[in-house]
CSV table of C-alpha atoms and ligand atoms in Angstrom, one decimal:
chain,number,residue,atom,x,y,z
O,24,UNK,CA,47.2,149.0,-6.6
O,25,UNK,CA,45.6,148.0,-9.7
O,26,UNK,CA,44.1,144.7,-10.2
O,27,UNK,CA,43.0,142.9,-13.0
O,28,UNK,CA,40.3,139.6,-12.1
O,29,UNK,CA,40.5,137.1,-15.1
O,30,UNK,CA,38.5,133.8,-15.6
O,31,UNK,CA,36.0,131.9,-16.8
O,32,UNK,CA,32.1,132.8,-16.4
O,33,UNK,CA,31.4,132.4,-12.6
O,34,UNK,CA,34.8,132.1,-11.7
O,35,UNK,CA,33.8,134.8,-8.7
O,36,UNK,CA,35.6,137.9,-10.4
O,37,UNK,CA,32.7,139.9,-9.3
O,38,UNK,CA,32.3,138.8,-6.1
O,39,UNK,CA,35.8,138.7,-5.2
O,40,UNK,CA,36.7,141.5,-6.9
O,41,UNK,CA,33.8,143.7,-4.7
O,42,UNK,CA,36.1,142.4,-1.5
O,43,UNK,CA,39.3,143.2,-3.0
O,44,UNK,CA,38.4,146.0,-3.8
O,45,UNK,CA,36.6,147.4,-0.3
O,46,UNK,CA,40.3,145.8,1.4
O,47,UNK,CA,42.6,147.4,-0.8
O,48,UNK,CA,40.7,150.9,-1.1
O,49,UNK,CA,40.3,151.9,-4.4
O,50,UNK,CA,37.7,151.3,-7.0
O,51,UNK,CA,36.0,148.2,-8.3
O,52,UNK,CA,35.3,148.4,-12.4
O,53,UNK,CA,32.7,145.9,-13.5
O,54,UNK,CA,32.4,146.4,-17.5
O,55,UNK,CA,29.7,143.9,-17.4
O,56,UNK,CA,28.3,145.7,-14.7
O,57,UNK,CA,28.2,149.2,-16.4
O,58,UNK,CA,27.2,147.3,-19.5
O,59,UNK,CA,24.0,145.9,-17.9
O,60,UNK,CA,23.1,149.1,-16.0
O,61,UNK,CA,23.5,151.0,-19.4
O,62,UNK,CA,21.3,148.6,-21.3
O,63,UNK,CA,18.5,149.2,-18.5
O,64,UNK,CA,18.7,152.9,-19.4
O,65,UNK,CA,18.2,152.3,-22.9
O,66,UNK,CA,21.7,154.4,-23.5
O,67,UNK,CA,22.7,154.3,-27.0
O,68,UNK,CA,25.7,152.4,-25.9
O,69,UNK,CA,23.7,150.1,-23.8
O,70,UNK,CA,21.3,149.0,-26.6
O,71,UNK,CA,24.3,148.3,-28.7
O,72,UNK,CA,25.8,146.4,-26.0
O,73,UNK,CA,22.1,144.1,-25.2
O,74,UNK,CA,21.7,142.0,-28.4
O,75,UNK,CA,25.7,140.5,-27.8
O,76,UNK,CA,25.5,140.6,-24.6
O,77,UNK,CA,22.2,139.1,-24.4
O,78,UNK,CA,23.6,135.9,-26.3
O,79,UNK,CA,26.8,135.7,-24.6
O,80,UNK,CA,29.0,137.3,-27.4
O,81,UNK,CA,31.9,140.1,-26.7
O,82,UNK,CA,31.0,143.4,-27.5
O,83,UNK,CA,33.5,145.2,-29.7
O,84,UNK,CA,36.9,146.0,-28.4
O,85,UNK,CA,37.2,149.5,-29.7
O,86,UNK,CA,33.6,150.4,-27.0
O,87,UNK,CA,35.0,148.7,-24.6
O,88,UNK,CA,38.7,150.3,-24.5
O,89,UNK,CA,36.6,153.6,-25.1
O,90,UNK,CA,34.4,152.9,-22.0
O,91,UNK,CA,37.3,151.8,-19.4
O,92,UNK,CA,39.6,154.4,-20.6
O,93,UNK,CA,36.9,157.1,-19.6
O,94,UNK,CA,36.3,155.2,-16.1
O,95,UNK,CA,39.4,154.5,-15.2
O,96,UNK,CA,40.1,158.1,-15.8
O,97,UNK,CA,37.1,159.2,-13.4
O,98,UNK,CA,38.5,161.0,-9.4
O,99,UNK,CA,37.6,157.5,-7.4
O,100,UNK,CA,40.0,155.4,-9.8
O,101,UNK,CA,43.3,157.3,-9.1
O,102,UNK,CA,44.3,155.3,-6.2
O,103,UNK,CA,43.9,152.0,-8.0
O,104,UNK,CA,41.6,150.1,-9.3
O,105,UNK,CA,40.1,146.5,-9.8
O,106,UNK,CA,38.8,145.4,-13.3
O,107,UNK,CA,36.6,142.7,-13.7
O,108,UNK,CA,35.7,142.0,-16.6
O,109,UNK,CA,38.2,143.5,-19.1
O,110,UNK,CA,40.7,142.5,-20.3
O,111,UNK,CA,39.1,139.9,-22.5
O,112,UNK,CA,41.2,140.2,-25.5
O,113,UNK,CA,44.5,140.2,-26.6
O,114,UNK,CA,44.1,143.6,-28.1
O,115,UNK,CA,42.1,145.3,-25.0
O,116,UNK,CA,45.0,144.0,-23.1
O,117,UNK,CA,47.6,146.0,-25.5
O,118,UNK,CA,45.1,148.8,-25.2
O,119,UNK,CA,44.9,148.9,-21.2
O,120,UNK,CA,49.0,149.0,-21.2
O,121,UNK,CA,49.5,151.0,-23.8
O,122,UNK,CA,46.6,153.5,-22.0
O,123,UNK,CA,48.4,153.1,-18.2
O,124,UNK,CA,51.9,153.7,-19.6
O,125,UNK,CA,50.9,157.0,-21.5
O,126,UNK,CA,50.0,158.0,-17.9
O,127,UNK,CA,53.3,156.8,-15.8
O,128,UNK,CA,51.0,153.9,-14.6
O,129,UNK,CA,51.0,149.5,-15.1
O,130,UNK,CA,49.0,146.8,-14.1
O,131,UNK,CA,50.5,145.7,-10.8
O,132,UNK,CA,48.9,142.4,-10.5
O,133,UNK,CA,46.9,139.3,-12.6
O,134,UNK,CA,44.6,136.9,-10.8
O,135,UNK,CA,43.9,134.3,-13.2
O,136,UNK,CA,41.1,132.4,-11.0
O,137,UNK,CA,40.1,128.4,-11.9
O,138,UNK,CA,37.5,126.6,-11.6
O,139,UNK,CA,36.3,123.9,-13.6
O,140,UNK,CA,33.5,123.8,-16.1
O,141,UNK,CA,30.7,121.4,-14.4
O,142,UNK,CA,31.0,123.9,-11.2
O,143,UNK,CA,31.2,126.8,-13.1
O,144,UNK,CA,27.1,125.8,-14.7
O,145,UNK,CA,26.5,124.8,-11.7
O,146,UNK,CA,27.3,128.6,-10.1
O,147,UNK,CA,25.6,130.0,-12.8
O,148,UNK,CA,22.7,127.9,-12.7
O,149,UNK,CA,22.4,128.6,-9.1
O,150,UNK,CA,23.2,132.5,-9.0
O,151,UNK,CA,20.9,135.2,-7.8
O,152,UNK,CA,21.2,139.0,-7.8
O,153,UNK,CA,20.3,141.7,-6.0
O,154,UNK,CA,18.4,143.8,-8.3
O,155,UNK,CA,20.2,147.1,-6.2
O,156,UNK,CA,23.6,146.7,-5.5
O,157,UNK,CA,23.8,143.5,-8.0
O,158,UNK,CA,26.0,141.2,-5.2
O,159,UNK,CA,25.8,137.6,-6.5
O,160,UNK,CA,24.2,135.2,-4.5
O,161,UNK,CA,23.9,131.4,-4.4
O,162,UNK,CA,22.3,128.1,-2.5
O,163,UNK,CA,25.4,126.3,-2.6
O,164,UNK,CA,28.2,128.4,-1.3
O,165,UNK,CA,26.7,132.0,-0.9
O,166,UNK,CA,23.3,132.0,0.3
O,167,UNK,CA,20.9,135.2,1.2
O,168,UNK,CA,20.3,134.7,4.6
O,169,UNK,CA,16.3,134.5,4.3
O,170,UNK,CA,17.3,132.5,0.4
O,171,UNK,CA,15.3,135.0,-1.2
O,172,UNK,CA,16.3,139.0,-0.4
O,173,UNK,CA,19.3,140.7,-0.4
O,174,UNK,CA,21.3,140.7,3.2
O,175,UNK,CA,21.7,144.6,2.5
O,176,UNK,CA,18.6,145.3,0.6
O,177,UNK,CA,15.9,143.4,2.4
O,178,UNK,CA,13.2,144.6,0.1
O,179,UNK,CA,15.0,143.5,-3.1
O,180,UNK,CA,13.9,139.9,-4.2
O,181,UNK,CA,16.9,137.9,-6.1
O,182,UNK,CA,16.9,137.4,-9.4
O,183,UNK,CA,18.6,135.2,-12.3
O,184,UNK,CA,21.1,136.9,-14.5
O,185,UNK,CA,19.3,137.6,-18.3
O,186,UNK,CA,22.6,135.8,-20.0
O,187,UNK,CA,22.8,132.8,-17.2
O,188,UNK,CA,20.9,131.0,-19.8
O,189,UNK,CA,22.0,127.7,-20.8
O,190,UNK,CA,22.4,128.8,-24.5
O,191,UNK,CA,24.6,132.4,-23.7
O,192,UNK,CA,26.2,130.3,-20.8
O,193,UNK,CA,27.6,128.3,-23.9
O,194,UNK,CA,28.6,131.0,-25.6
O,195,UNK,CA,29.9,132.9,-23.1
O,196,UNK,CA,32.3,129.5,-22.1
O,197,UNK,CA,33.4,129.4,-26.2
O,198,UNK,CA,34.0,133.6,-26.3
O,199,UNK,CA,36.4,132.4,-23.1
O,200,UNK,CA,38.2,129.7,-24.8
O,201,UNK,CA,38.5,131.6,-28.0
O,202,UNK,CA,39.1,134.9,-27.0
O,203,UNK,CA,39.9,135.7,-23.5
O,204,UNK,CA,42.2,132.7,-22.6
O,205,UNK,CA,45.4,133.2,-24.4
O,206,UNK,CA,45.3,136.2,-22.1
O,207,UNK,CA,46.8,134.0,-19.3
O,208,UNK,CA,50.0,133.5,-21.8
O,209,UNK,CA,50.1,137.4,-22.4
O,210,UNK,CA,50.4,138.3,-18.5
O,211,UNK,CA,52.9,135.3,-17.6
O,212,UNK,CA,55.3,137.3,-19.4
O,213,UNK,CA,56.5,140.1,-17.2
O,214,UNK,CA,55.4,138.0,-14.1
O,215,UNK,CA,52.2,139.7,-13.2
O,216,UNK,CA,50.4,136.8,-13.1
O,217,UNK,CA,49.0,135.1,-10.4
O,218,UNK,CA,47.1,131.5,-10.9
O,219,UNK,CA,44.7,131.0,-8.1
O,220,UNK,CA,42.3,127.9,-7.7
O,221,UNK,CA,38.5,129.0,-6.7
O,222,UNK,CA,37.4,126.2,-5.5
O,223,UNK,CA,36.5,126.7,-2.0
O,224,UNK,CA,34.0,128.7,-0.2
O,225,UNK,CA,34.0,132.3,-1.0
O,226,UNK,CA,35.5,132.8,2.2
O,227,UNK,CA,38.4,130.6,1.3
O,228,UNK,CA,39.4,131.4,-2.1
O,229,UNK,CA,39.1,134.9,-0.8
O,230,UNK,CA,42.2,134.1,1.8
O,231,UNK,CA,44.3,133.4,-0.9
O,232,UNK,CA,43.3,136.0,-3.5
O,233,UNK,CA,43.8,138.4,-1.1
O,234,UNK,CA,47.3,136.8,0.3
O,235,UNK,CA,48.4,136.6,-3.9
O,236,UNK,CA,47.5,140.3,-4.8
O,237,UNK,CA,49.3,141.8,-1.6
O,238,UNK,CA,47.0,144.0,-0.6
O,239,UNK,CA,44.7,145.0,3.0
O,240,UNK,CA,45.2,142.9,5.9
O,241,UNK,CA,41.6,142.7,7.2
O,242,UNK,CA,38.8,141.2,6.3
O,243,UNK,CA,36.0,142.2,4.3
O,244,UNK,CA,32.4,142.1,5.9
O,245,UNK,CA,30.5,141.4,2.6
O,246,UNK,CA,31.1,139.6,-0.7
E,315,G5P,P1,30.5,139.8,-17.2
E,315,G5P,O1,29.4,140.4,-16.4
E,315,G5P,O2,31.8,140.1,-17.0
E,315,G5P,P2,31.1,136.9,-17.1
E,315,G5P,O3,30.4,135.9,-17.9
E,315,G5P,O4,32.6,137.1,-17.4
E,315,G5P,O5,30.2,138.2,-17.1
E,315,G5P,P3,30.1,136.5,-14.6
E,315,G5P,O6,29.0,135.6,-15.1
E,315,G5P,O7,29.8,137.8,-14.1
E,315,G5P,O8,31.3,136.6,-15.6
E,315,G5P,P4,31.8,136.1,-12.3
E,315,G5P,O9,31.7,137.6,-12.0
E,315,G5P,O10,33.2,135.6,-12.5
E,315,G5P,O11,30.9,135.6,-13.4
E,315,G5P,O12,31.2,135.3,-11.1
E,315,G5P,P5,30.3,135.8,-9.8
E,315,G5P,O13,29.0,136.4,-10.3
E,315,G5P,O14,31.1,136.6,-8.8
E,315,G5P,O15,30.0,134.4,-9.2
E,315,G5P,C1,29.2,133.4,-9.9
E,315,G5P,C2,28.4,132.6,-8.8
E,315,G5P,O16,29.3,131.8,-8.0
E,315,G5P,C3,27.6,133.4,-7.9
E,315,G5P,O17,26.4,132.7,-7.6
E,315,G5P,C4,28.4,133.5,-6.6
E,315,G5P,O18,27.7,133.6,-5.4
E,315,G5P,C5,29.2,132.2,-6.6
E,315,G5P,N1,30.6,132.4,-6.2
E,315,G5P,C6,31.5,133.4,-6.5
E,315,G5P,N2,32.7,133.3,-5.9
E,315,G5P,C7,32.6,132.0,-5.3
E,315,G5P,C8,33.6,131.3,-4.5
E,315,G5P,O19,34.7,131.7,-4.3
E,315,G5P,N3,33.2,130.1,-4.1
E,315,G5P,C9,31.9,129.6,-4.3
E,315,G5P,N4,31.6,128.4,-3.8
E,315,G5P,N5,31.0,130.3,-5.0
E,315,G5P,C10,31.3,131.5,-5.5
E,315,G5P,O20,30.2,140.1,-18.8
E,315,G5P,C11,28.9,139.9,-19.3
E,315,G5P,C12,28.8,140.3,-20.8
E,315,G5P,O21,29.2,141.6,-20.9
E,315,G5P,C13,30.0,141.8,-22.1
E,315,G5P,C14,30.0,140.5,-22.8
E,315,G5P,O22,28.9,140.4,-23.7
E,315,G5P,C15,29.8,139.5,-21.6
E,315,G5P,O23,29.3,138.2,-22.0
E,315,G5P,N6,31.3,142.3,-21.7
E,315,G5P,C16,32.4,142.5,-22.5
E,315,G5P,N7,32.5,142.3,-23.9
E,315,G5P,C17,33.7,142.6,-24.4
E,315,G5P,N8,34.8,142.9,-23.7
E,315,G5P,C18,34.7,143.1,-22.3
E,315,G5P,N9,35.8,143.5,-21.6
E,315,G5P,C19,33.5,142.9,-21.7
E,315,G5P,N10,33.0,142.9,-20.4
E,315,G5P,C20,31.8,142.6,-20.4
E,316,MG,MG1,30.6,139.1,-12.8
């Protein structure tokens, strides 16, 4: 199975992409994710990435193509995969077909998640990592059990994502419009694409991702 999470900033890709993932078996692929832990190496690919990244801006397409073509290449990803995170444009979505067809493979499923924008800053404004395994957090909807570590990592205190800042937050909403949206007409062709509303808990709009993309039949234990 091989999944592709698409939405606004906040949407949940992450976090219901890490279930989907653990119930369908195969490999979760967060580009922001591998961005990030890049830029806190100091890689040269991670410094590059910081400054746009840091101010809500897309990072070229040609790095990012680069970057999933190598993971998705890697032993753990063979089974399938879920990206979150990429595509994001029209042409990384070329690219990602064009890549999966040169190797007898497709994209077997879109979930185009919704939410609207006054929840969405709300999320963001709210959301709190773990500094280890990065699972997003929130008061409203997905609280830590003690509000302040990590269920898994009890040492690790939550912390605000660097680009959950109102200023990138409103850049990363106009890179969505602009850029990543008319993704939604691109997969309807070819029926791929699934529209899912995530409003809910995480529990809820989990039910139905899950139900939509067709795959595992129990229930995750952690979001
Ligand atoms: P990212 O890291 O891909 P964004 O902006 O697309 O960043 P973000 O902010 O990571 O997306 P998300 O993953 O959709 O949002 O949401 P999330 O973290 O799971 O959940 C948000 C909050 O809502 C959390 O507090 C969570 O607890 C709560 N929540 C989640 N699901 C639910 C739910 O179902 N119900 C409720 N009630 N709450 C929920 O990209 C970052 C940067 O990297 C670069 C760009 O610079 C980008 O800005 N980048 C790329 N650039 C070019 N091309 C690419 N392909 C790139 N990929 C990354
Ligand atoms: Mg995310």
């Amino acid at each position: 199975m091989r999944l592709v999470m698409l939405g606004a900033p906040g949407v949940g890709k992450g976090t219901q992409g890490r279930r989907l993932a653990a119930v369908c078996g195969c490999a979760l692929i967060s580009t922001g994710e591998i961005l990030r832990e890049a830029a806190a190496r100091g890689t040269a690919l991670g410094l590059e990435a910081r400054r746009q990244m840091d101010s809500g801006r897309l990072v070229d397409d040609d790095v990012m193509v680069g970057l999933v073509r190598e993971r998705t290449s890697e032993p753990d990803a063979q089974e399938g995969f879920v990206l979150d995170g990429f595509p994001r444009t029209v042409p990384q979505a070329e690219a990602l077909d064009a890549m999966l067809a040169a190797r007898g493979q497709q994209i077997d499923v879109v979930l185009s998640i919704t939410v609207n924008e006054d929840e969405l800053i709300r999320r963001l404004q709210g959301r709190r990592e773990c500094p280890v395994c990065k699972r997003a957090y929130n008061p409203e909807g997905a609280p830590a059990r003690d509000g302040r570590h990590c269920d898994e990592h009890p040492d690790a205190e939550l912390r605000p994502r660097k680009d959950d800042s109102e200023e990138s937050v409103r850049q990363r909403f106009a890179e969505f419009q602009a850029k990543t949206a008319p993704l939604v007409a691109y997969y309807a062709v070819g029926g791929r694409l699934r529209a899912v509303a995530g409003t809910g808990t995480v529990d809820e709009v989990f039910e139905t991702l899950q139900r939509e993309a067709g795959c595992g039949s129990r229930t995750a234990q952690t979001n």
